[in-house]
Amino acid sequence: MAMREEAIAFNEAVEATTKDEEKNLKAARRTMRELMGCPVVEAGALMPDTCPAGSAIASIPVGGAIAVRNAIIPAAHGGDICCSMQATVFKAPDSHSVSELMDQLVSVTRFGPGGRPVGDQVEHAFTSEPVWENSFLRGFENYARIHLADQGDGNHFAYLGTLETAAEWLDHLSAAGHGETFARLEPDQRYHVLITHHGSRGLGARVYQRGLEAAIAQTKKLAKAIPEAAAWLSMETPQGQAYWEALQYLSRWTYANHRLIHECFLARLEVDMLANFGNEYNFVWRRGALFLHGKGATPAWCDDQNRPLLGLIPLNMASPVLLVLGGNQSDYLSFAPHGAGRNLSRRRVLKQFRQKDGSFDEDAMARSMSKAIGDVDVRWFLGKPDLSESPLGYKPAETVRAQIKQFQPANLVAEIHPLGSIMAGRGKGRDEELTPKQRRQIWHRADRRKERQRLREDWNG
């Protein structure tokens, strides 16, 4: 078994509208074509939020989805396993301002590297599940513990918004089979909504690393010259089954972590949960012998009860989060976008504000941030704003919304409008955070790019 001589074609629910988007889409198409040459991959699609996730041969782009025959490709779900969204609808006390609500939200969650230190950890019976003999989970109990009520960094967030209900779309959700979820909501009312976005944290990152290493080793025995990003674990092997079971635990852990943060927040406000729903991505879903992989792609098919799946699509911290129903579009493997997707890399966003002496123009950064977020109460958990995770780095919200309407991978039901958002932000200066090893890696990055290009040229003949 080897890579196909001619890659399978894939479908696209995306169009480039700017030069930056054209560049990103070109890069995403290149690595997606390489991945479609993998002999166990049977179909693929790109979503409106598509952007490259790396330049390694056959690396799946953000916004990419593939169908794999009886196998799991760890690199195709990525290291942030089960990155997901969870929303809770509630009625905030009239006496609480947005600022006070945000203060309470800051107090129940955590952002930043590492996990909660001893004395600040949150207890949960979930960590006692008898799963730790699984070869991909063994020895990681502590990571399951320290990352509870912990959201990490990058593009993870806690978002506070409002939802204006209408009889029309409540009836539509009921007709689609979701009436029970929204049964406590009344039409023509204004509710508050807490939305959290994070994955399985340090626990999932370590499971992913084990899974990738196992896939590379197993694939070398089954096939020749398969790029590491396309290596798979066969579901006909004990290793493949064990990895599947580990993924299921990570899904449950991540859901429990969302719920823990939400329940602690509501308990502080002394209010009830009126509705709760969400979706996951950076994951694998089984449909018969096919394993659907979504890297930053949201499931948008119909469930076992023939209900189109509910989904949340965030656009940026200063724009509404879209409440959608799955479009069940088989041309796109029945996936939808998971967000806006990046227009600029983190480095390119920050480069605009770097001065000749290497420092950042903090005043210019503050002005740009203020313009980007308007009157939304944005908090940076580590203290300093991170412009690389602001709207400046992402596709315009209206572009993504327009392409959802154009390609219809999902159907818009309602919007959750922003009041406030918490992200990790920056602590120390970025240069101070780098270890000597990381600095050397940056210095040699150009050499590594040349090597990747040489390998790609060799691979493509």
XYZ file of C-alpha atoms in Angstrom:
461
model
C 0.000 0.000 0.000
C 1.242 3.473 -0.869
C 0.018 6.980 -1.631
C -2.250 7.202 -4.674
C -0.634 8.307 -7.914
C -3.596 10.635 -8.453
C -5.302 12.260 -5.459
C -9.068 12.086 -5.023
C -10.868 15.353 -5.732
C -12.437 17.263 -2.834
C -15.276 19.795 -2.683
C -15.118 23.388 -1.494
C -17.616 25.608 0.296
C -15.265 28.586 0.237
C -14.214 31.431 -2.045
C -11.280 33.816 -1.658
C -12.326 37.483 -1.680
C -8.990 39.183 -0.876
C -5.321 38.639 -1.714
C -4.656 37.285 1.777
C -7.511 34.831 1.416
C -6.264 33.779 -2.028
C -2.834 33.058 -0.578
C -4.277 31.100 2.338
C -6.672 29.115 0.146
C -3.870 28.225 -2.267
C -1.776 26.867 0.614
C -4.742 24.994 2.082
C -5.578 23.402 -1.262
C -1.986 22.237 -1.711
C -1.768 20.283 1.541
C -5.372 19.058 1.181
C -4.554 17.598 -2.263
C -1.586 15.821 -0.717
C -3.783 14.393 2.043
C -6.316 13.186 -0.531
C -3.604 10.939 -1.906
C -3.655 8.866 1.300
C -5.022 5.387 0.439
C -7.493 5.253 3.354
C -9.033 8.690 2.640
C -12.197 8.492 0.517
C -13.605 12.048 0.391
C -12.853 15.578 1.567
C -14.186 19.120 1.778
C -13.105 22.640 2.724
C -15.304 25.019 4.736
C -15.713 28.838 4.506
C -13.208 29.319 7.342
C -10.437 27.432 5.548
C -6.864 28.519 6.225
C -3.586 26.585 6.363
C -2.708 24.829 9.611
C 0.913 24.231 8.696
C 3.086 23.474 5.707
C 3.928 19.838 6.438
C 3.160 17.463 3.587
C -0.495 16.296 3.691
C -1.411 18.420 6.728
C -5.160 19.019 6.873
C -6.099 22.716 6.786
C -8.272 24.429 9.365
C -11.785 24.114 7.994
C -10.925 20.761 6.431
C -12.965 17.566 6.676
C -12.206 14.065 5.388
C -13.876 10.649 5.348
C -11.503 7.776 6.178
C -12.189 4.088 5.651
C -11.947 2.087 8.875
C -9.068 4.121 10.315
C -8.226 7.264 12.285
C -5.604 9.782 11.151
C -4.570 11.602 14.368
C -3.011 14.561 12.535
C -6.350 15.130 10.771
C -8.131 15.993 14.023
C -5.143 17.866 15.432
C -3.620 18.308 18.845
C -6.440 20.306 20.427
C -8.696 17.258 20.517
C -12.409 17.953 20.849
C -12.096 21.716 20.785
C -15.733 22.654 21.241
C -18.415 25.219 22.018
C -20.975 25.144 24.823
C -23.772 27.657 25.415
C -25.960 28.189 28.477
C -29.005 30.459 28.375
C -30.024 32.181 31.631
C -31.727 35.250 33.036
C -29.176 37.538 34.695
C -30.233 39.434 37.816
C -31.413 42.952 36.956
C -29.045 44.340 39.576
C -25.931 43.061 37.760
C -24.168 45.234 35.195
C -22.184 43.717 32.334
C -18.990 44.549 34.195
C -20.192 42.718 37.307
C -21.192 39.684 35.250
C -17.759 39.654 33.648
C -16.080 39.909 37.052
C -17.933 36.791 38.160
C -17.014 34.986 34.943
C -13.325 35.788 35.403
C -13.505 34.309 38.900
C -14.736 30.859 37.811
C -12.512 30.156 34.820
C -8.795 30.221 34.077
C -6.658 30.933 31.015
C -2.980 30.613 30.279
C -0.312 27.910 29.992
C -0.042 25.051 32.440
C -2.940 24.156 34.700
C -4.411 25.112 38.028
C -1.827 24.949 40.845
C -2.376 22.978 44.034
C -4.823 24.886 46.207
C -6.720 26.254 43.210
C -7.771 22.967 41.643
C -11.417 22.042 41.167
C -12.608 18.612 42.255
C -14.826 16.533 39.972
C -15.810 12.852 40.123
C -15.217 12.628 36.394
C -11.473 12.124 36.875
C -12.216 8.874 38.725
C -13.575 7.070 35.666
C -11.821 3.689 35.226
C -10.093 4.632 31.974
C -6.480 5.017 32.998
C -5.308 1.574 31.883
C -5.964 2.630 28.297
C -2.530 2.789 26.664
C -3.176 6.293 25.310
C -4.413 7.657 28.663
C -2.158 5.816 31.095
C -0.263 8.134 33.436
C -2.225 11.246 32.506
C -4.643 11.381 35.449
C -3.005 14.517 36.801
C -3.585 16.411 33.549
C -7.266 15.543 33.737
C -7.271 17.034 37.238
C -5.241 20.230 36.867
C -7.028 21.369 33.711
C -10.553 21.276 35.120
C -12.160 24.757 34.984
C -9.227 25.746 32.770
C -9.596 27.038 29.208
C -6.000 27.470 28.066
C -4.844 30.021 25.512
C -4.819 30.662 21.758
C -8.307 31.344 20.422
C -10.136 29.868 23.408
C -12.619 32.199 25.069
C -15.508 32.748 27.450
C -18.140 34.941 25.774
C -21.088 36.672 27.374
C -23.925 37.717 25.071
C -27.637 38.305 24.722
C -30.280 36.390 22.811
C -33.535 37.984 21.678
C -36.125 35.254 21.255
C -38.836 35.199 18.608
C -41.787 32.842 18.246
C -40.848 32.153 14.631
C -37.431 30.670 15.254
C -38.452 28.946 18.493
C -41.185 27.199 16.494
C -38.623 26.361 13.806
C -36.312 24.733 16.370
C -39.247 22.807 17.809
C -40.259 21.553 14.363
C -36.635 20.477 13.797
C -36.831 18.291 16.915
C -35.127 20.578 19.440
C -38.215 21.838 21.245
C -37.217 20.184 24.520
C -33.848 21.967 24.579
C -35.520 25.377 24.314
C -38.762 24.567 26.162
C -38.054 27.030 28.987
C -37.512 29.999 26.682
C -40.404 32.342 25.963
C -40.820 34.417 22.784
C -40.062 38.128 22.699
C -37.695 37.942 25.669
C -34.089 38.978 26.187
C -31.860 36.331 27.739
C -28.188 36.216 28.611
C -25.941 33.495 27.180
C -22.576 32.192 28.378
C -20.503 30.522 25.644
C -17.205 28.787 26.330
C -14.696 27.579 23.765
C -11.889 25.167 24.608
C -10.694 21.619 24.016
C -9.267 18.814 26.109
C -6.284 20.909 27.163
C -2.980 19.321 28.242
C -4.669 15.947 28.596
C -5.722 15.867 24.949
C -2.404 17.239 23.716
C -0.563 14.325 25.291
C -3.034 11.726 24.047
C -2.649 13.222 20.577
C 1.140 12.948 20.717
C 0.920 9.274 21.685
C -1.676 8.667 18.992
C 0.419 10.326 16.301
C 3.531 8.372 17.261
C 1.566 5.112 17.274
C 0.015 5.920 13.893
C 3.386 6.675 12.328
C 4.837 3.417 13.643
C 1.821 1.342 12.575
C 1.591 2.912 9.112
C 5.241 2.167 8.394
C 4.357 -1.533 8.786
C 1.294 -1.287 6.546
C 2.399 1.071 3.776
C 5.367 2.795 2.170
C 6.280 6.487 1.922
C 3.243 7.829 3.765
C 3.745 11.397 5.087
C 3.535 11.594 8.874
C 0.504 13.907 8.677
C -1.378 11.144 6.821
C -0.366 8.251 9.102
C -3.292 6.243 10.449
C -4.352 3.763 13.097
C -6.367 0.900 11.664
C -9.615 0.205 13.483
C -8.966 -3.495 12.877
C -6.121 -3.368 15.432
C -6.225 -3.194 19.246
C -4.288 0.071 19.034
C -6.932 1.620 16.817
C -9.721 0.517 19.151
C -7.854 1.824 22.201
C -7.320 5.196 20.535
C -11.017 5.420 19.640
C -11.930 4.732 23.280
C -9.460 7.383 24.459
C -11.085 9.907 22.113
C -14.487 9.131 23.619
C -13.167 9.862 27.088
C -11.675 13.155 25.906
C -15.080 14.113 24.500
C -16.760 13.390 27.834
C -14.024 15.176 29.799
C -14.254 18.292 27.632
C -18.045 18.422 27.915
C -17.764 18.035 31.701
C -15.220 20.860 31.812
C -17.563 23.202 29.938
C -20.440 22.290 32.256
C -18.303 22.794 35.352
C -17.433 26.373 34.359
C -21.039 27.138 33.430
C -22.482 25.671 36.620
C -19.996 27.527 38.824
C -20.866 30.792 37.045
C -24.618 30.280 37.445
C -24.151 29.309 41.096
C -22.388 32.612 41.785
C -25.273 34.480 40.174
C -27.846 32.245 41.885
C -29.757 31.731 38.641
C -31.014 28.658 36.736
C -29.818 27.096 33.521
C -32.687 27.572 31.053
C -31.089 25.891 28.042
C -27.763 24.246 27.278
C -26.380 23.107 23.922
C -23.168 23.017 21.912
C -21.008 21.259 19.356
C -17.524 19.878 18.970
C -14.831 19.802 16.290
C -11.178 18.774 15.996
C -12.571 15.295 16.417
C -13.579 12.036 14.721
C -17.120 10.693 14.292
C -18.036 7.171 13.206
C -20.635 6.544 10.517
C -20.538 2.855 9.669
C -17.079 1.962 8.385
C -16.282 5.615 7.671
C -14.600 7.831 10.240
C -15.324 11.508 9.606
C -12.489 13.821 10.670
C -13.053 17.546 11.157
C -10.173 19.936 11.759
C -11.937 23.158 12.696
C -15.072 21.868 10.978
C -18.425 21.520 12.782
C -20.733 18.490 12.355
C -23.826 19.600 10.438
C -25.600 16.345 9.652
C -28.809 14.837 11.034
C -28.627 12.731 14.183
C -30.140 9.277 14.797
C -33.542 10.918 15.330
C -33.259 12.713 11.966
C -32.781 16.078 13.683
C -30.368 18.555 12.059
C -27.601 19.125 14.590
C -27.480 22.349 16.552
C -24.294 24.352 16.134
C -22.584 27.535 17.292
C -20.378 29.461 14.871
C -18.380 32.316 16.472
C -17.092 35.023 14.134
C -14.988 37.189 16.461
C -15.190 38.648 19.972
C -17.036 41.767 18.770
C -19.504 39.992 16.450
C -22.518 37.768 17.058
C -22.196 34.032 17.551
C -24.446 32.283 15.045
C -26.933 29.666 16.248
C -27.388 27.275 13.332
C -28.971 24.000 12.295
C -26.941 21.584 10.189
C -27.501 21.804 6.447
C -26.732 18.070 5.960
C -24.930 18.855 2.696
C -23.366 15.589 1.571
C -21.149 17.446 -0.944
C -19.300 18.904 2.060
C -19.422 15.677 4.106
C -22.219 17.398 6.096
C -19.828 19.726 7.929
C -20.032 23.489 8.515
C -17.399 26.094 9.474
C -16.290 26.341 13.093
C -15.620 30.084 13.027
C -14.162 32.847 10.892
C -10.729 31.377 10.122
C -7.526 33.387 10.115
C -6.637 35.922 7.446
C -3.238 36.716 8.965
C -0.923 34.549 11.003
C -0.319 35.594 14.595
C 3.169 36.743 13.654
C 1.905 38.894 10.764
C -0.700 40.596 12.949
C 1.926 41.580 15.529
C 4.518 42.543 12.920
C 2.435 45.626 12.056
C 3.103 47.003 15.541
C 6.763 46.075 16.016
C 9.118 49.049 16.148
C 12.685 49.289 14.893
C 14.110 48.448 18.309
C 12.051 45.239 18.403
C 9.503 46.446 20.956
C 5.785 46.822 20.292
C 4.041 50.164 19.815
C 1.630 49.663 22.694
C -0.296 52.883 21.967
C -0.960 51.868 18.365
C -1.964 48.404 19.539
C -4.418 49.890 22.040
C -5.978 52.130 19.380
C -6.379 49.253 16.940
C -7.870 47.022 19.622
C -10.332 49.719 20.699
C -11.490 50.197 17.124
C -11.840 46.440 16.562
C -13.909 45.648 19.670
C -16.053 48.778 20.083
C -17.923 48.794 23.385
C -17.601 45.050 24.086
C -16.134 44.380 27.553
C -13.018 42.410 26.564
C -10.845 40.980 29.335
C -7.352 39.538 28.957
C -6.786 36.992 31.700
C -2.998 37.352 31.709
C -3.135 41.138 31.728
C -2.101 42.404 28.296
C -4.179 42.349 25.071
C -3.183 39.839 22.399
C -3.917 41.467 19.051
C -3.110 38.240 17.248
C -6.353 36.830 18.681
C -8.411 39.961 18.041
C -10.689 40.523 15.009
C -7.613 41.953 13.215
C -6.304 38.449 12.522
C -9.500 36.846 11.243
C -11.653 36.881 8.141
C -14.350 39.565 8.205
C -17.500 38.272 9.886
C -19.651 39.342 6.945
C -17.519 37.280 4.523
C -18.011 34.071 6.475
C -21.705 34.762 6.991
C -22.155 35.390 3.252
C -20.444 32.124 2.329
C -22.538 30.159 4.814
C -25.581 31.599 3.058
C -24.072 30.898 -0.378
C -23.020 27.268 0.154
C -25.570 26.426 2.900
C -23.492 23.993 4.986
C -25.691 25.242 7.857
C -28.869 27.266 8.243
C -28.885 30.393 10.404
C -31.535 30.387 13.137
C -30.594 33.225 15.511
C -27.732 35.421 16.701
C -26.163 35.814 20.137
C -24.892 39.392 20.405
C -21.699 40.193 22.338
C -21.503 41.936 25.708
C -18.098 40.722 26.850
C -15.353 38.225 26.171
C -12.400 36.743 28.060
C -9.272 35.407 26.354
C -5.828 34.499 27.611
C -3.927 37.577 26.397
C -0.232 38.155 27.000
C 1.668 37.972 30.249
C 5.373 38.722 29.907
C 6.761 40.253 26.764
C 6.638 37.748 23.933
C 10.422 37.653 23.558
C 10.827 37.015 27.294
C 8.549 33.966 27.047
C 10.885 32.220 24.592
C 13.436 29.769 25.896
C 16.903 29.656 24.298
C 15.824 26.483 22.479
C 12.739 28.229 21.068
C 14.851 31.172 19.906
C 17.187 28.771 18.078
C 14.178 27.131 16.466
C 12.993 30.507 15.175
C 16.461 31.351 13.841
C 16.538 28.063 11.906
C 12.940 28.280 10.657
C 14.050 29.452 7.199
C 16.269 26.375 6.868
C 13.355 24.132 7.841
C 11.107 25.800 5.267
C 13.685 25.051 2.566
C 13.840 21.422 3.686
C 10.029 21.066 3.603
C 9.974 22.536 0.108
C 12.655 20.084 -1.028
C 10.657 17.153 0.391
C 7.492 18.394 -1.278
C 9.264 18.695 -4.649
C 10.646 15.170 -4.240
C 7.180 13.868 -3.290
C 5.465 15.524 -6.265
C 8.048 14.199 -8.640
